[in-house]
Amino acid sequence: MRYGQGPTMGMRFGPGLTPTIKMLLAANVTLFLLQAVTGGGSAGNSFIFDFFGLMPSKAIGQFHVWQFVSYMFLHGGFGHIAINMFMLWMFGTELERLWGQKAFLQYYAVTGIGAGLIYALLMPLIAPGTEFSTLVGASGAVYGVLTAVAVLFPDRKVLLYF
């Protein structure tokens, strides 16, 4: 917690929300709730996962290119989305303030799509059979955000467990 200064004196936890982070959080949470309502809580048993999750055999073999973007907005469970959105909020907010909305969103998209491309192109070579496995989650883009923060602020201390 930090103590504010000026006319709004008070305590505040975390970095606050920026417009792009708000939009990404809202999109992820909305689609997670849609998954829950439609019974799409886990891969392999829902239309949402089958159509929008990233399956290399479909994304590349059947040209379902939207999966390289849509997979980032689906999650495998509450813990999965909670950790991804927490990390996005904690670290993405500072990058968005530093780079601006447009540059941050471009970076987030490139790292997320790049993670999907790496998965689709390399995993079937490393582990045969994964071309029929579905990838979901914003973890690739979030790891891109974490990498940028680590490179830009290598001496930054991160306090865990409050």
PDB file of C-alpha atoms in Angstrom:
ATOM      1  CA  MET A   1       0.000   0.000   0.000  1.00  0.00           C
ATOM      2  CA  ARG A   2       1.075   3.544  -0.603  1.00  0.00           C
ATOM      3  CA  TYR A   3      -0.097   6.770   0.851  1.00  0.00           C
ATOM      4  CA  GLY A   4      -1.363   9.284  -1.662  1.00  0.00           C
ATOM      5  CA  GLN A   5      -0.308  12.887  -1.816  1.00  0.00           C
ATOM      6  CA  GLY A   6      -2.286  15.985  -2.539  1.00  0.00           C
ATOM      7  CA  PRO A   7      -6.055  16.480  -2.375  1.00  0.00           C
ATOM      8  CA  THR A   8      -6.870  12.751  -2.645  1.00  0.00           C
ATOM      9  CA  MET A   9      -4.837  11.724   0.396  1.00  0.00           C
ATOM     10  CA  GLY A  10      -5.443   8.058   1.180  1.00  0.00           C
ATOM     11  CA  MET A  11      -4.128   4.553   0.734  1.00  0.00           C
ATOM     12  CA  ARG A  12      -3.935   2.766  -2.582  1.00  0.00           C
ATOM     13  CA  PHE A  13      -2.898  -0.780  -3.475  1.00  0.00           C
ATOM     14  CA  GLY A  14      -1.126  -1.506  -6.745  1.00  0.00           C
ATOM     15  CA  PRO A  15      -0.462   0.596  -9.825  1.00  0.00           C
ATOM     16  CA  GLY A  16      -4.032   1.582 -10.708  1.00  0.00           C
ATOM     17  CA  LEU A  17      -5.627   0.856 -14.072  1.00  0.00           C
ATOM     18  CA  THR A  18      -4.784   2.282 -17.468  1.00  0.00           C
ATOM     19  CA  PRO A  19      -7.245   2.262 -20.410  1.00  0.00           C
ATOM     20  CA  THR A  20      -5.684  -0.617 -22.368  1.00  0.00           C
ATOM     21  CA  ILE A  21      -5.204  -2.774 -19.279  1.00  0.00           C
ATOM     22  CA  LYS A  22      -8.863  -2.122 -18.361  1.00  0.00           C
ATOM     23  CA  MET A  23      -9.956  -3.171 -21.845  1.00  0.00           C
ATOM     24  CA  LEU A  24      -7.839  -6.354 -21.794  1.00  0.00           C
ATOM     25  CA  LEU A  25      -9.032  -7.303 -18.309  1.00  0.00           C
ATOM     26  CA  ALA A  26     -12.654  -6.718 -19.306  1.00  0.00           C
ATOM     27  CA  ALA A  27     -12.327  -8.751 -22.511  1.00  0.00           C
ATOM     28  CA  ASN A  28     -10.647 -11.671 -20.744  1.00  0.00           C
ATOM     29  CA  VAL A  29     -13.083 -11.736 -17.822  1.00  0.00           C
ATOM     30  CA  THR A  30     -16.122 -11.382 -20.119  1.00  0.00           C
ATOM     31  CA  LEU A  31     -15.003 -14.288 -22.288  1.00  0.00           C
ATOM     32  CA  PHE A  32     -14.135 -16.365 -19.225  1.00  0.00           C
ATOM     33  CA  LEU A  33     -17.675 -15.809 -17.911  1.00  0.00           C
ATOM     34  CA  LEU A  34     -19.058 -16.719 -21.349  1.00  0.00           C
ATOM     35  CA  GLN A  35     -17.033 -19.941 -21.191  1.00  0.00           C
ATOM     36  CA  ALA A  36     -18.513 -20.706 -17.771  1.00  0.00           C
ATOM     37  CA  VAL A  37     -22.096 -19.978 -18.866  1.00  0.00           C
ATOM     38  CA  THR A  38     -21.824 -22.096 -22.018  1.00  0.00           C
ATOM     39  CA  GLY A  39     -20.134 -25.018 -20.268  1.00  0.00           C
ATOM     40  CA  GLY A  40     -16.805 -24.351 -21.978  1.00  0.00           C
ATOM     41  CA  GLY A  41     -14.787 -24.691 -18.804  1.00  0.00           C
ATOM     42  CA  SER A  42     -12.182 -27.061 -20.168  1.00  0.00           C
ATOM     43  CA  ALA A  43     -10.553 -27.874 -23.471  1.00  0.00           C
ATOM     44  CA  GLY A  44     -11.949 -30.676 -25.562  1.00  0.00           C
ATOM     45  CA  ASN A  45     -15.586 -30.426 -24.518  1.00  0.00           C
ATOM     46  CA  SER A  46     -16.820 -27.117 -25.847  1.00  0.00           C
ATOM     47  CA  PHE A  47     -17.435 -25.341 -29.103  1.00  0.00           C
ATOM     48  CA  ILE A  48     -15.666 -22.258 -27.747  1.00  0.00           C
ATOM     49  CA  PHE A  49     -12.412 -24.133 -27.073  1.00  0.00           C
ATOM     50  CA  ASP A  50     -12.634 -26.118 -30.310  1.00  0.00           C
ATOM     51  CA  PHE A  51     -13.266 -23.079 -32.498  1.00  0.00           C
ATOM     52  CA  PHE A  52     -11.332 -20.312 -30.729  1.00  0.00           C
ATOM     53  CA  GLY A  53      -8.556 -22.180 -28.885  1.00  0.00           C
ATOM     54  CA  LEU A  54      -5.283 -22.569 -30.791  1.00  0.00           C
ATOM     55  CA  MET A  55      -4.977 -26.044 -32.289  1.00  0.00           C
ATOM     56  CA  PRO A  56      -1.984 -26.227 -34.682  1.00  0.00           C
ATOM     57  CA  SER A  57      -3.677 -28.726 -37.015  1.00  0.00           C
ATOM     58  CA  LYS A  58      -6.596 -26.325 -37.501  1.00  0.00           C
ATOM     59  CA  ALA A  59      -4.747 -23.005 -37.326  1.00  0.00           C
ATOM     60  CA  ILE A  60      -2.185 -24.035 -39.910  1.00  0.00           C
ATOM     61  CA  GLY A  61      -3.697 -27.065 -41.650  1.00  0.00           C
ATOM     62  CA  GLN A  62      -7.223 -25.683 -42.065  1.00  0.00           C
ATOM     63  CA  PHE A  63      -6.217 -21.995 -42.111  1.00  0.00           C
ATOM     64  CA  HIS A  64      -8.075 -21.014 -38.921  1.00  0.00           C
ATOM     65  CA  VAL A  65      -5.805 -17.976 -38.522  1.00  0.00           C
ATOM     66  CA  TRP A  66      -8.104 -16.177 -36.051  1.00  0.00           C
ATOM     67  CA  GLN A  67      -7.017 -18.755 -33.477  1.00  0.00           C
ATOM     68  CA  PHE A  68      -3.636 -17.004 -33.190  1.00  0.00           C
ATOM     69  CA  VAL A  69      -5.497 -14.089 -31.570  1.00  0.00           C
ATOM     70  CA  SER A  70      -8.609 -15.660 -30.036  1.00  0.00           C
ATOM     71  CA  TYR A  71      -6.725 -18.247 -27.930  1.00  0.00           C
ATOM     72  CA  MET A  72      -5.318 -15.412 -25.781  1.00  0.00           C
ATOM     73  CA  PHE A  73      -8.785 -14.569 -24.452  1.00  0.00           C
ATOM     74  CA  LEU A  74      -9.731 -18.082 -23.294  1.00  0.00           C
ATOM     75  CA  HIS A  75      -8.502 -19.661 -20.069  1.00  0.00           C
ATOM     76  CA  GLY A  76      -8.454 -23.162 -18.600  1.00  0.00           C
ATOM     77  CA  GLY A  77      -9.842 -22.275 -15.181  1.00  0.00           C
ATOM     78  CA  PHE A  78     -10.186 -19.639 -12.491  1.00  0.00           C
ATOM     79  CA  GLY A  79      -6.576 -19.940 -11.287  1.00  0.00           C
ATOM     80  CA  HIS A  80      -5.295 -19.602 -14.858  1.00  0.00           C
ATOM     81  CA  ILE A  81      -7.139 -16.365 -15.584  1.00  0.00           C
ATOM     82  CA  ALA A  82      -6.558 -14.971 -12.081  1.00  0.00           C
ATOM     83  CA  ILE A  83      -2.759 -15.283 -12.302  1.00  0.00           C
ATOM     84  CA  ASN A  84      -2.593 -13.999 -15.895  1.00  0.00           C
ATOM     85  CA  MET A  85      -4.777 -10.963 -15.195  1.00  0.00           C
ATOM     86  CA  PHE A  86      -2.976 -10.180 -11.927  1.00  0.00           C
ATOM     87  CA  MET A  87       0.410 -10.217 -13.694  1.00  0.00           C
ATOM     88  CA  LEU A  88      -0.969  -8.161 -16.599  1.00  0.00           C
ATOM     89  CA  TRP A  89      -2.297  -5.553 -14.185  1.00  0.00           C
ATOM     90  CA  MET A  90       0.810  -5.431 -11.988  1.00  0.00           C
ATOM     91  CA  PHE A  91       3.365  -5.169 -14.795  1.00  0.00           C
ATOM     92  CA  GLY A  92       1.440  -4.100 -17.898  1.00  0.00           C
ATOM     93  CA  THR A  93       0.179  -0.890 -16.327  1.00  0.00           C
ATOM     94  CA  GLU A  94       3.680   0.509 -16.011  1.00  0.00           C
ATOM     95  CA  LEU A  95       4.575  -0.429 -19.589  1.00  0.00           C
ATOM     96  CA  GLU A  96       1.418   1.192 -20.916  1.00  0.00           C
ATOM     97  CA  ARG A  97       2.213   4.392 -19.023  1.00  0.00           C
ATOM     98  CA  LEU A  98       5.770   4.339 -20.350  1.00  0.00           C
ATOM     99  CA  TRP A  99       5.028   3.427 -23.984  1.00  0.00           C
ATOM    100  CA  GLY A 100       1.483   4.713 -24.478  1.00  0.00           C
ATOM    101  CA  GLN A 101      -1.689   2.816 -25.294  1.00  0.00           C
ATOM    102  CA  LYS A 102      -1.025   2.050 -28.944  1.00  0.00           C
ATOM    103  CA  ALA A 103       2.560   0.843 -28.524  1.00  0.00           C
ATOM    104  CA  PHE A 104       1.666  -1.273 -25.494  1.00  0.00           C
ATOM    105  CA  LEU A 105      -1.273  -2.935 -27.253  1.00  0.00           C
ATOM    106  CA  GLN A 106       0.887  -3.622 -30.314  1.00  0.00           C
ATOM    107  CA  TYR A 107       3.584  -5.182 -28.139  1.00  0.00           C
ATOM    108  CA  TYR A 108       1.020  -7.269 -26.244  1.00  0.00           C
ATOM    109  CA  ALA A 109      -0.496  -8.513 -29.517  1.00  0.00           C
ATOM    110  CA  VAL A 110       2.881  -9.312 -31.099  1.00  0.00           C
ATOM    111  CA  THR A 111       4.077 -11.275 -28.069  1.00  0.00           C
ATOM    112  CA  GLY A 112       0.781 -13.164 -27.775  1.00  0.00           C
ATOM    113  CA  ILE A 113       0.572 -13.987 -31.481  1.00  0.00           C
ATOM    114  CA  GLY A 114       4.290 -14.816 -31.506  1.00  0.00           C
ATOM    115  CA  ALA A 115       3.844 -17.249 -28.615  1.00  0.00           C
ATOM    116  CA  GLY A 116       0.996 -18.904 -30.531  1.00  0.00           C
ATOM    117  CA  LEU A 117       3.086 -19.178 -33.696  1.00  0.00           C
ATOM    118  CA  ILE A 118       5.995 -20.710 -31.792  1.00  0.00           C
ATOM    119  CA  TYR A 119       3.633 -23.209 -30.176  1.00  0.00           C
ATOM    120  CA  ALA A 120       1.952 -24.122 -33.472  1.00  0.00           C
ATOM    121  CA  LEU A 121       5.191 -24.452 -35.438  1.00  0.00           C
ATOM    122  CA  LEU A 122       7.585 -25.977 -32.900  1.00  0.00           C
ATOM    123  CA  MET A 123       5.566 -28.056 -30.439  1.00  0.00           C
ATOM    124  CA  PRO A 124       4.475 -30.677 -33.016  1.00  0.00           C
ATOM    125  CA  LEU A 125       8.177 -31.174 -33.824  1.00  0.00           C
ATOM    126  CA  ILE A 126       9.203 -31.403 -30.173  1.00  0.00           C
ATOM    127  CA  ALA A 127       6.252 -33.473 -28.930  1.00  0.00           C
ATOM    128  CA  PRO A 128       4.411 -35.339 -31.704  1.00  0.00           C
ATOM    129  CA  GLY A 129       0.664 -35.313 -31.168  1.00  0.00           C
ATOM    130  CA  THR A 130       0.496 -31.755 -29.884  1.00  0.00           C
ATOM    131  CA  GLU A 131      -0.752 -30.598 -33.259  1.00  0.00           C
ATOM    132  CA  PHE A 132      -4.138 -31.835 -31.965  1.00  0.00           C
ATOM    133  CA  SER A 133      -3.816 -30.184 -28.533  1.00  0.00           C
ATOM    134  CA  THR A 134      -5.563 -26.908 -27.814  1.00  0.00           C
ATOM    135  CA  LEU A 135      -3.642 -23.962 -26.378  1.00  0.00           C
ATOM    136  CA  VAL A 136      -5.536 -21.300 -24.423  1.00  0.00           C
ATOM    137  CA  GLY A 137      -4.580 -18.363 -22.245  1.00  0.00           C
ATOM    138  CA  ALA A 138      -2.848 -15.016 -22.261  1.00  0.00           C
ATOM    139  CA  SER A 139       0.329 -16.468 -20.748  1.00  0.00           C
ATOM    140  CA  GLY A 140       2.464 -15.903 -23.861  1.00  0.00           C
ATOM    141  CA  ALA A 141       1.559 -12.218 -24.011  1.00  0.00           C
ATOM    142  CA  VAL A 142       1.906 -11.864 -20.234  1.00  0.00           C
ATOM    143  CA  TYR A 143       5.379 -13.425 -20.347  1.00  0.00           C
ATOM    144  CA  GLY A 144       6.210 -10.898 -23.063  1.00  0.00           C
ATOM    145  CA  VAL A 145       5.151  -8.130 -20.668  1.00  0.00           C
ATOM    146  CA  LEU A 146       7.238  -9.657 -17.863  1.00  0.00           C
ATOM    147  CA  THR A 147      10.247  -9.881 -20.182  1.00  0.00           C
ATOM    148  CA  ALA A 148       9.926  -6.215 -21.166  1.00  0.00           C
ATOM    149  CA  VAL A 149       9.718  -5.151 -17.519  1.00  0.00           C
ATOM    150  CA  ALA A 150      12.766  -7.280 -16.656  1.00  0.00           C
ATOM    151  CA  VAL A 151      14.774  -5.763 -19.523  1.00  0.00           C
ATOM    152  CA  LEU A 152      13.699  -2.164 -18.852  1.00  0.00           C
ATOM    153  CA  PHE A 153      13.966  -2.345 -15.064  1.00  0.00           C
ATOM    154  CA  PRO A 154      16.572  -5.024 -14.251  1.00  0.00           C
ATOM    155  CA  ASP A 155      17.143  -3.797 -10.685  1.00  0.00           C
ATOM    156  CA  ARG A 156      13.470  -3.503  -9.752  1.00  0.00           C
ATOM    157  CA  LYS A 157      12.442  -5.336  -6.580  1.00  0.00           C
ATOM    158  CA  VAL A 158       9.171  -7.248  -6.717  1.00  0.00           C
ATOM    159  CA  LEU A 159       7.584  -7.890  -3.340  1.00  0.00           C
ATOM    160  CA  LEU A 160       5.417 -10.993  -3.109  1.00  0.00           C
ATOM    161  CA  TYR A 161       3.185 -12.162  -0.283  1.00  0.00           C
ATOM    162  CA  PHE A 162       2.507  -8.546   0.693  1.00  0.00           C
TER     163      PHE A 162
END
